[in-house]
Every structure is written in C-alpha cells, then in structure tokens.
C-alpha cells in the first residue's frame, strides 16, 4: 500500500477577531507537518491570513468549541468537521476561505479539491467530479462518465 502525499494552501482572507483566530489556529494540527499561519496586509491595510501544510489537516484539538469530547482521537473526522465549523465563526462576513488541496498516491489517483467556507456555508469541490461533468457537457452527453482513479 502506498502513502498519500498532499499539500494544502489557502487564499488570503479576513477574520472577525484576529487574536481569537490566532489562538484557534494554534490548536490546528496537520497529519504530516505543522500547519503554518501567514499574515499579510491587503491593499486597504487590513490584516489578512492564510495557512498551509505539507500533508493534510487532521483537525482541531484541545479547543473550546462548545462540543463535548466524544472520545475520538485527534485524527478523527469529527475533529476535521469541528475545524471547518470553527472556521465559519471566524471568517469575515463578506469574505471566504478557500482551502486548496492537491495530493496523490503513487499513480493510483491524483486529488484536487477546494473547500469554500463562508460564515453561512461550507462546500467542497472535487477536480475529478468537475472534469467529468465538464467533459460530459462538451460531449453533449449528460450520461457520459469515466473512471479517473485506478
């Protein structure tokens, strides 16, 4: 069995409370490496943040997110869901966080995904799904499909 190798990077985005956001990010763990947090100033002088890691994001640990401890370890899906839920509370009302991930496991599959997080929604786009749908549209055959992972 091969290892999955990923890289994650976000856009730059504004948050509602910079201090609380920095505290939250100190509790975010990566699967392979630490999650790096970057700060810049936008053209209006506002602080914007970005983050990234080599590997995936395991989730948020030891953070007071108003959820009870369900006994799951920090690599569980619940922790990643708590991470996404918490991000929604920080993102500025008129901004979005876009988490871009690319990865591969040998040549079995190549992954490209994007989580789009606003204060009200969190959606995920998959590059393979988008490509298959677009190819079907170009072919004029909405039933067309193919296998991208093997």
PDB file of C-alpha atoms in Angstrom:
ATOM      1  CA  UNK A   1       0.000   0.000   0.000  1.00  0.00           C
ATOM      2  CA  UNK A   2       1.343   3.426  -0.960  1.00  0.00           C
ATOM      3  CA  UNK A   3       1.295   6.605   1.095  1.00  0.00           C
ATOM      4  CA  UNK A   4      -0.910   9.557   0.242  1.00  0.00           C
ATOM      5  CA  UNK A   5       1.084  12.784  -0.190  1.00  0.00           C
ATOM      6  CA  UNK A   6      -0.802  16.060  -0.034  1.00  0.00           C
ATOM      7  CA  UNK A   7      -0.208  19.792   0.146  1.00  0.00           C
ATOM      8  CA  UNK A   8      -2.723  22.315   1.415  1.00  0.00           C
ATOM      9  CA  UNK A   9      -2.801  26.082   0.961  1.00  0.00           C
ATOM     10  CA  UNK A  10      -5.471  28.732   1.402  1.00  0.00           C
ATOM     11  CA  UNK A  11      -6.206  32.065  -0.143  1.00  0.00           C
ATOM     12  CA  UNK A  12      -5.683  35.164   1.991  1.00  0.00           C
ATOM     13  CA  UNK A  13      -8.819  36.078   3.948  1.00  0.00           C
ATOM     14  CA  UNK A  14     -10.038  38.432   6.660  1.00  0.00           C
ATOM     15  CA  UNK A  15     -11.320  37.335  10.060  1.00  0.00           C
ATOM     16  CA  UNK A  16     -13.645  38.899  12.617  1.00  0.00           C
ATOM     17  CA  UNK A  17     -11.278  38.609  15.587  1.00  0.00           C
ATOM     18  CA  UNK A  18      -7.559  38.349  14.836  1.00  0.00           C
ATOM     19  CA  UNK A  19      -6.477  37.435  18.375  1.00  0.00           C
ATOM     20  CA  UNK A  20      -9.039  34.639  18.789  1.00  0.00           C
ATOM     21  CA  UNK A  21      -8.255  33.337  15.295  1.00  0.00           C
ATOM     22  CA  UNK A  22      -4.533  33.084  16.105  1.00  0.00           C
ATOM     23  CA  UNK A  23      -5.419  31.227  19.337  1.00  0.00           C
ATOM     24  CA  UNK A  24      -7.658  28.830  17.390  1.00  0.00           C
ATOM     25  CA  UNK A  25      -5.003  28.147  14.749  1.00  0.00           C
ATOM     26  CA  UNK A  26      -2.523  27.205  17.491  1.00  0.00           C
ATOM     27  CA  UNK A  27      -4.793  24.180  18.099  1.00  0.00           C
ATOM     28  CA  UNK A  28      -4.977  23.044  14.454  1.00  0.00           C
ATOM     29  CA  UNK A  29      -2.828  20.017  13.691  1.00  0.00           C
ATOM     30  CA  UNK A  30      -1.582  18.613  10.419  1.00  0.00           C
ATOM     31  CA  UNK A  31      -1.323  14.935   9.537  1.00  0.00           C
ATOM     32  CA  UNK A  32       2.344  15.107   8.497  1.00  0.00           C
ATOM     33  CA  UNK A  33       3.667  18.539   9.459  1.00  0.00           C
ATOM     34  CA  UNK A  34       2.644  21.576  11.447  1.00  0.00           C
ATOM     35  CA  UNK A  35       0.113  23.971   9.956  1.00  0.00           C
ATOM     36  CA  UNK A  36       1.795  27.278   9.101  1.00  0.00           C
ATOM     37  CA  UNK A  37      -0.117  30.536   9.531  1.00  0.00           C
ATOM     38  CA  UNK A  38       0.761  33.570   7.413  1.00  0.00           C
ATOM     39  CA  UNK A  39      -0.245  37.211   7.795  1.00  0.00           C
ATOM     40  CA  UNK A  40      -0.137  39.996   5.223  1.00  0.00           C
ATOM     41  CA  UNK A  41      -1.704  43.416   4.753  1.00  0.00           C
ATOM     42  CA  UNK A  42      -4.186  43.832   1.911  1.00  0.00           C
ATOM     43  CA  UNK A  43      -4.336  46.938  -0.304  1.00  0.00           C
ATOM     44  CA  UNK A  44      -6.503  48.673   2.333  1.00  0.00           C
ATOM     45  CA  UNK A  45      -4.076  47.926   5.173  1.00  0.00           C
ATOM     46  CA  UNK A  46      -6.256  45.195   6.716  1.00  0.00           C
ATOM     47  CA  UNK A  47      -4.609  42.081   8.118  1.00  0.00           C
ATOM     48  CA  UNK A  48      -5.357  39.013   6.031  1.00  0.00           C
ATOM     49  CA  UNK A  49      -4.434  35.440   6.922  1.00  0.00           C
ATOM     50  CA  UNK A  50      -3.515  32.319   5.024  1.00  0.00           C
ATOM     51  CA  UNK A  51      -2.399  28.888   6.144  1.00  0.00           C
ATOM     52  CA  UNK A  52      -0.976  25.718   4.701  1.00  0.00           C
ATOM     53  CA  UNK A  53       0.816  22.466   5.390  1.00  0.00           C
ATOM     54  CA  UNK A  54       2.580  19.594   3.728  1.00  0.00           C
ATOM     55  CA  UNK A  55       0.195  16.707   4.304  1.00  0.00           C
ATOM     56  CA  UNK A  56      -3.417  17.076   5.342  1.00  0.00           C
ATOM     57  CA  UNK A  57      -5.181  18.826   8.184  1.00  0.00           C
ATOM     58  CA  UNK A  58      -6.083  16.400  10.960  1.00  0.00           C
ATOM     59  CA  UNK A  59      -8.355  18.885  12.656  1.00  0.00           C
ATOM     60  CA  UNK A  60      -8.589  20.992  15.759  1.00  0.00           C
ATOM     61  CA  UNK A  61      -7.610  19.642  19.179  1.00  0.00           C
ATOM     62  CA  UNK A  62      -7.993  20.947  22.724  1.00  0.00           C
ATOM     63  CA  UNK A  63     -10.046  23.930  21.591  1.00  0.00           C
ATOM     64  CA  UNK A  64     -13.131  25.143  23.428  1.00  0.00           C
ATOM     65  CA  UNK A  65     -15.576  24.753  20.547  1.00  0.00           C
ATOM     66  CA  UNK A  66     -18.665  24.039  22.660  1.00  0.00           C
ATOM     67  CA  UNK A  67     -18.721  20.362  21.722  1.00  0.00           C
ATOM     68  CA  UNK A  68     -18.427  17.513  24.166  1.00  0.00           C
ATOM     69  CA  UNK A  69     -15.458  15.160  23.993  1.00  0.00           C
ATOM     70  CA  UNK A  70     -16.722  12.043  22.249  1.00  0.00           C
ATOM     71  CA  UNK A  71     -13.568  10.062  22.975  1.00  0.00           C
ATOM     72  CA  UNK A  72     -12.346  10.081  19.375  1.00  0.00           C
ATOM     73  CA  UNK A  73      -8.673  10.706  18.691  1.00  0.00           C
ATOM     74  CA  UNK A  74      -7.378  13.875  17.039  1.00  0.00           C
ATOM     75  CA  UNK A  75      -7.217  12.303  13.568  1.00  0.00           C
ATOM     76  CA  UNK A  76     -10.935  11.517  13.542  1.00  0.00           C
ATOM     77  CA  UNK A  77     -13.386  13.005  11.082  1.00  0.00           C
ATOM     78  CA  UNK A  78     -15.181  14.775  13.929  1.00  0.00           C
ATOM     79  CA  UNK A  79     -12.102  16.892  14.607  1.00  0.00           C
ATOM     80  CA  UNK A  80     -11.857  17.937  10.952  1.00  0.00           C
ATOM     81  CA  UNK A  81     -15.554  18.796  10.975  1.00  0.00           C
ATOM     82  CA  UNK A  82     -15.007  20.852  14.150  1.00  0.00           C
ATOM     83  CA  UNK A  83     -12.138  22.615  12.364  1.00  0.00           C
ATOM     84  CA  UNK A  84     -14.404  23.555   9.437  1.00  0.00           C
ATOM     85  CA  UNK A  85     -17.257  24.580  11.750  1.00  0.00           C
ATOM     86  CA  UNK A  86     -14.921  26.786  13.764  1.00  0.00           C
ATOM     87  CA  UNK A  87     -13.502  28.443  10.642  1.00  0.00           C
ATOM     88  CA  UNK A  88     -17.022  29.600   9.785  1.00  0.00           C
ATOM     89  CA  UNK A  89     -17.207  31.518  13.058  1.00  0.00           C
ATOM     90  CA  UNK A  90     -14.003  33.434  12.278  1.00  0.00           C
ATOM     91  CA  UNK A  91     -14.311  34.361   8.588  1.00  0.00           C
ATOM     92  CA  UNK A  92     -15.367  37.961   7.956  1.00  0.00           C
ATOM     93  CA  UNK A  93     -18.994  38.372   6.885  1.00  0.00           C
ATOM     94  CA  UNK A  94     -18.092  39.467   3.348  1.00  0.00           C
ATOM     95  CA  UNK A  95     -15.159  37.113   2.748  1.00  0.00           C
ATOM     96  CA  UNK A  96     -14.463  33.437   2.057  1.00  0.00           C
ATOM     97  CA  UNK A  97     -11.771  30.959   2.988  1.00  0.00           C
ATOM     98  CA  UNK A  98     -10.715  28.650   0.159  1.00  0.00           C
ATOM     99  CA  UNK A  99      -8.701  25.615   1.217  1.00  0.00           C
ATOM    100  CA  UNK A 100      -6.961  24.102  -1.807  1.00  0.00           C
ATOM    101  CA  UNK A 101      -5.621  20.551  -1.553  1.00  0.00           C
ATOM    102  CA  UNK A 102      -3.684  18.544  -4.071  1.00  0.00           C
ATOM    103  CA  UNK A 103      -2.297  15.110  -3.489  1.00  0.00           C
ATOM    104  CA  UNK A 104      -1.505  11.716  -4.915  1.00  0.00           C
ATOM    105  CA  UNK A 105      -0.928   8.097  -4.014  1.00  0.00           C
ATOM    106  CA  UNK A 106       1.673   6.861  -6.485  1.00  0.00           C
ATOM    107  CA  UNK A 107      -0.186   6.905  -9.802  1.00  0.00           C
ATOM    108  CA  UNK A 108      -3.377   5.333  -8.445  1.00  0.00           C
ATOM    109  CA  UNK A 109      -5.079   8.673  -8.093  1.00  0.00           C
ATOM    110  CA  UNK A 110      -4.436  12.382  -8.123  1.00  0.00           C
ATOM    111  CA  UNK A 111      -6.634  14.544  -5.918  1.00  0.00           C
ATOM    112  CA  UNK A 112      -7.570  18.155  -6.284  1.00  0.00           C
ATOM    113  CA  UNK A 113     -10.183  19.660  -4.008  1.00  0.00           C
ATOM    114  CA  UNK A 114     -11.321  23.002  -2.683  1.00  0.00           C
ATOM    115  CA  UNK A 115     -13.297  23.744   0.453  1.00  0.00           C
ATOM    116  CA  UNK A 116     -15.099  27.077   0.210  1.00  0.00           C
ATOM    117  CA  UNK A 117     -16.044  28.419   3.633  1.00  0.00           C
ATOM    118  CA  UNK A 118     -18.190  31.465   4.313  1.00  0.00           C
ATOM    119  CA  UNK A 119     -19.919  32.491   7.504  1.00  0.00           C
ATOM    120  CA  UNK A 120     -23.032  30.573   6.361  1.00  0.00           C
ATOM    121  CA  UNK A 121     -21.808  27.673   4.191  1.00  0.00           C
ATOM    122  CA  UNK A 122     -19.082  25.151   3.658  1.00  0.00           C
ATOM    123  CA  UNK A 123     -18.926  23.385   0.290  1.00  0.00           C
ATOM    124  CA  UNK A 124     -16.333  21.095  -1.236  1.00  0.00           C
ATOM    125  CA  UNK A 125     -15.424  20.868  -4.913  1.00  0.00           C
ATOM    126  CA  UNK A 126     -13.537  17.903  -6.380  1.00  0.00           C
ATOM    127  CA  UNK A 127     -11.485  18.401  -9.539  1.00  0.00           C
ATOM    128  CA  UNK A 128     -12.261  14.891 -10.858  1.00  0.00           C
ATOM    129  CA  UNK A 129     -16.013  15.411 -10.480  1.00  0.00           C
ATOM    130  CA  UNK A 130     -15.791  18.836 -12.112  1.00  0.00           C
ATOM    131  CA  UNK A 131     -13.726  17.462 -15.020  1.00  0.00           C
ATOM    132  CA  UNK A 132     -16.096  14.543 -15.685  1.00  0.00           C
ATOM    133  CA  UNK A 133     -19.145  16.845 -15.616  1.00  0.00           C
ATOM    134  CA  UNK A 134     -17.440  19.300 -17.951  1.00  0.00           C
ATOM    135  CA  UNK A 135     -16.375  16.547 -20.375  1.00  0.00           C
ATOM    136  CA  UNK A 136     -19.978  15.277 -20.437  1.00  0.00           C
ATOM    137  CA  UNK A 137     -21.127  18.809 -21.237  1.00  0.00           C
ATOM    138  CA  UNK A 138     -18.562  19.181 -24.036  1.00  0.00           C
ATOM    139  CA  UNK A 139     -19.660  15.830 -25.470  1.00  0.00           C
ATOM    140  CA  UNK A 140     -23.323  16.845 -25.272  1.00  0.00           C
ATOM    141  CA  UNK A 141     -23.996  13.648 -23.288  1.00  0.00           C
ATOM    142  CA  UNK A 142     -25.048  14.244 -19.663  1.00  0.00           C
ATOM    143  CA  UNK A 143     -24.866  10.467 -19.018  1.00  0.00           C
ATOM    144  CA  UNK A 144     -21.203  10.189 -20.053  1.00  0.00           C
ATOM    145  CA  UNK A 145     -18.828   9.053 -17.326  1.00  0.00           C
ATOM    146  CA  UNK A 146     -15.346   7.626 -16.944  1.00  0.00           C
ATOM    147  CA  UNK A 147     -13.007   6.184 -14.323  1.00  0.00           C
ATOM    148  CA  UNK A 148     -10.356   8.596 -13.049  1.00  0.00           C
ATOM    149  CA  UNK A 149      -8.994   6.555 -10.101  1.00  0.00           C
ATOM    150  CA  UNK A 150      -7.413   3.125 -10.539  1.00  0.00           C
TER     151      UNK A 150
END
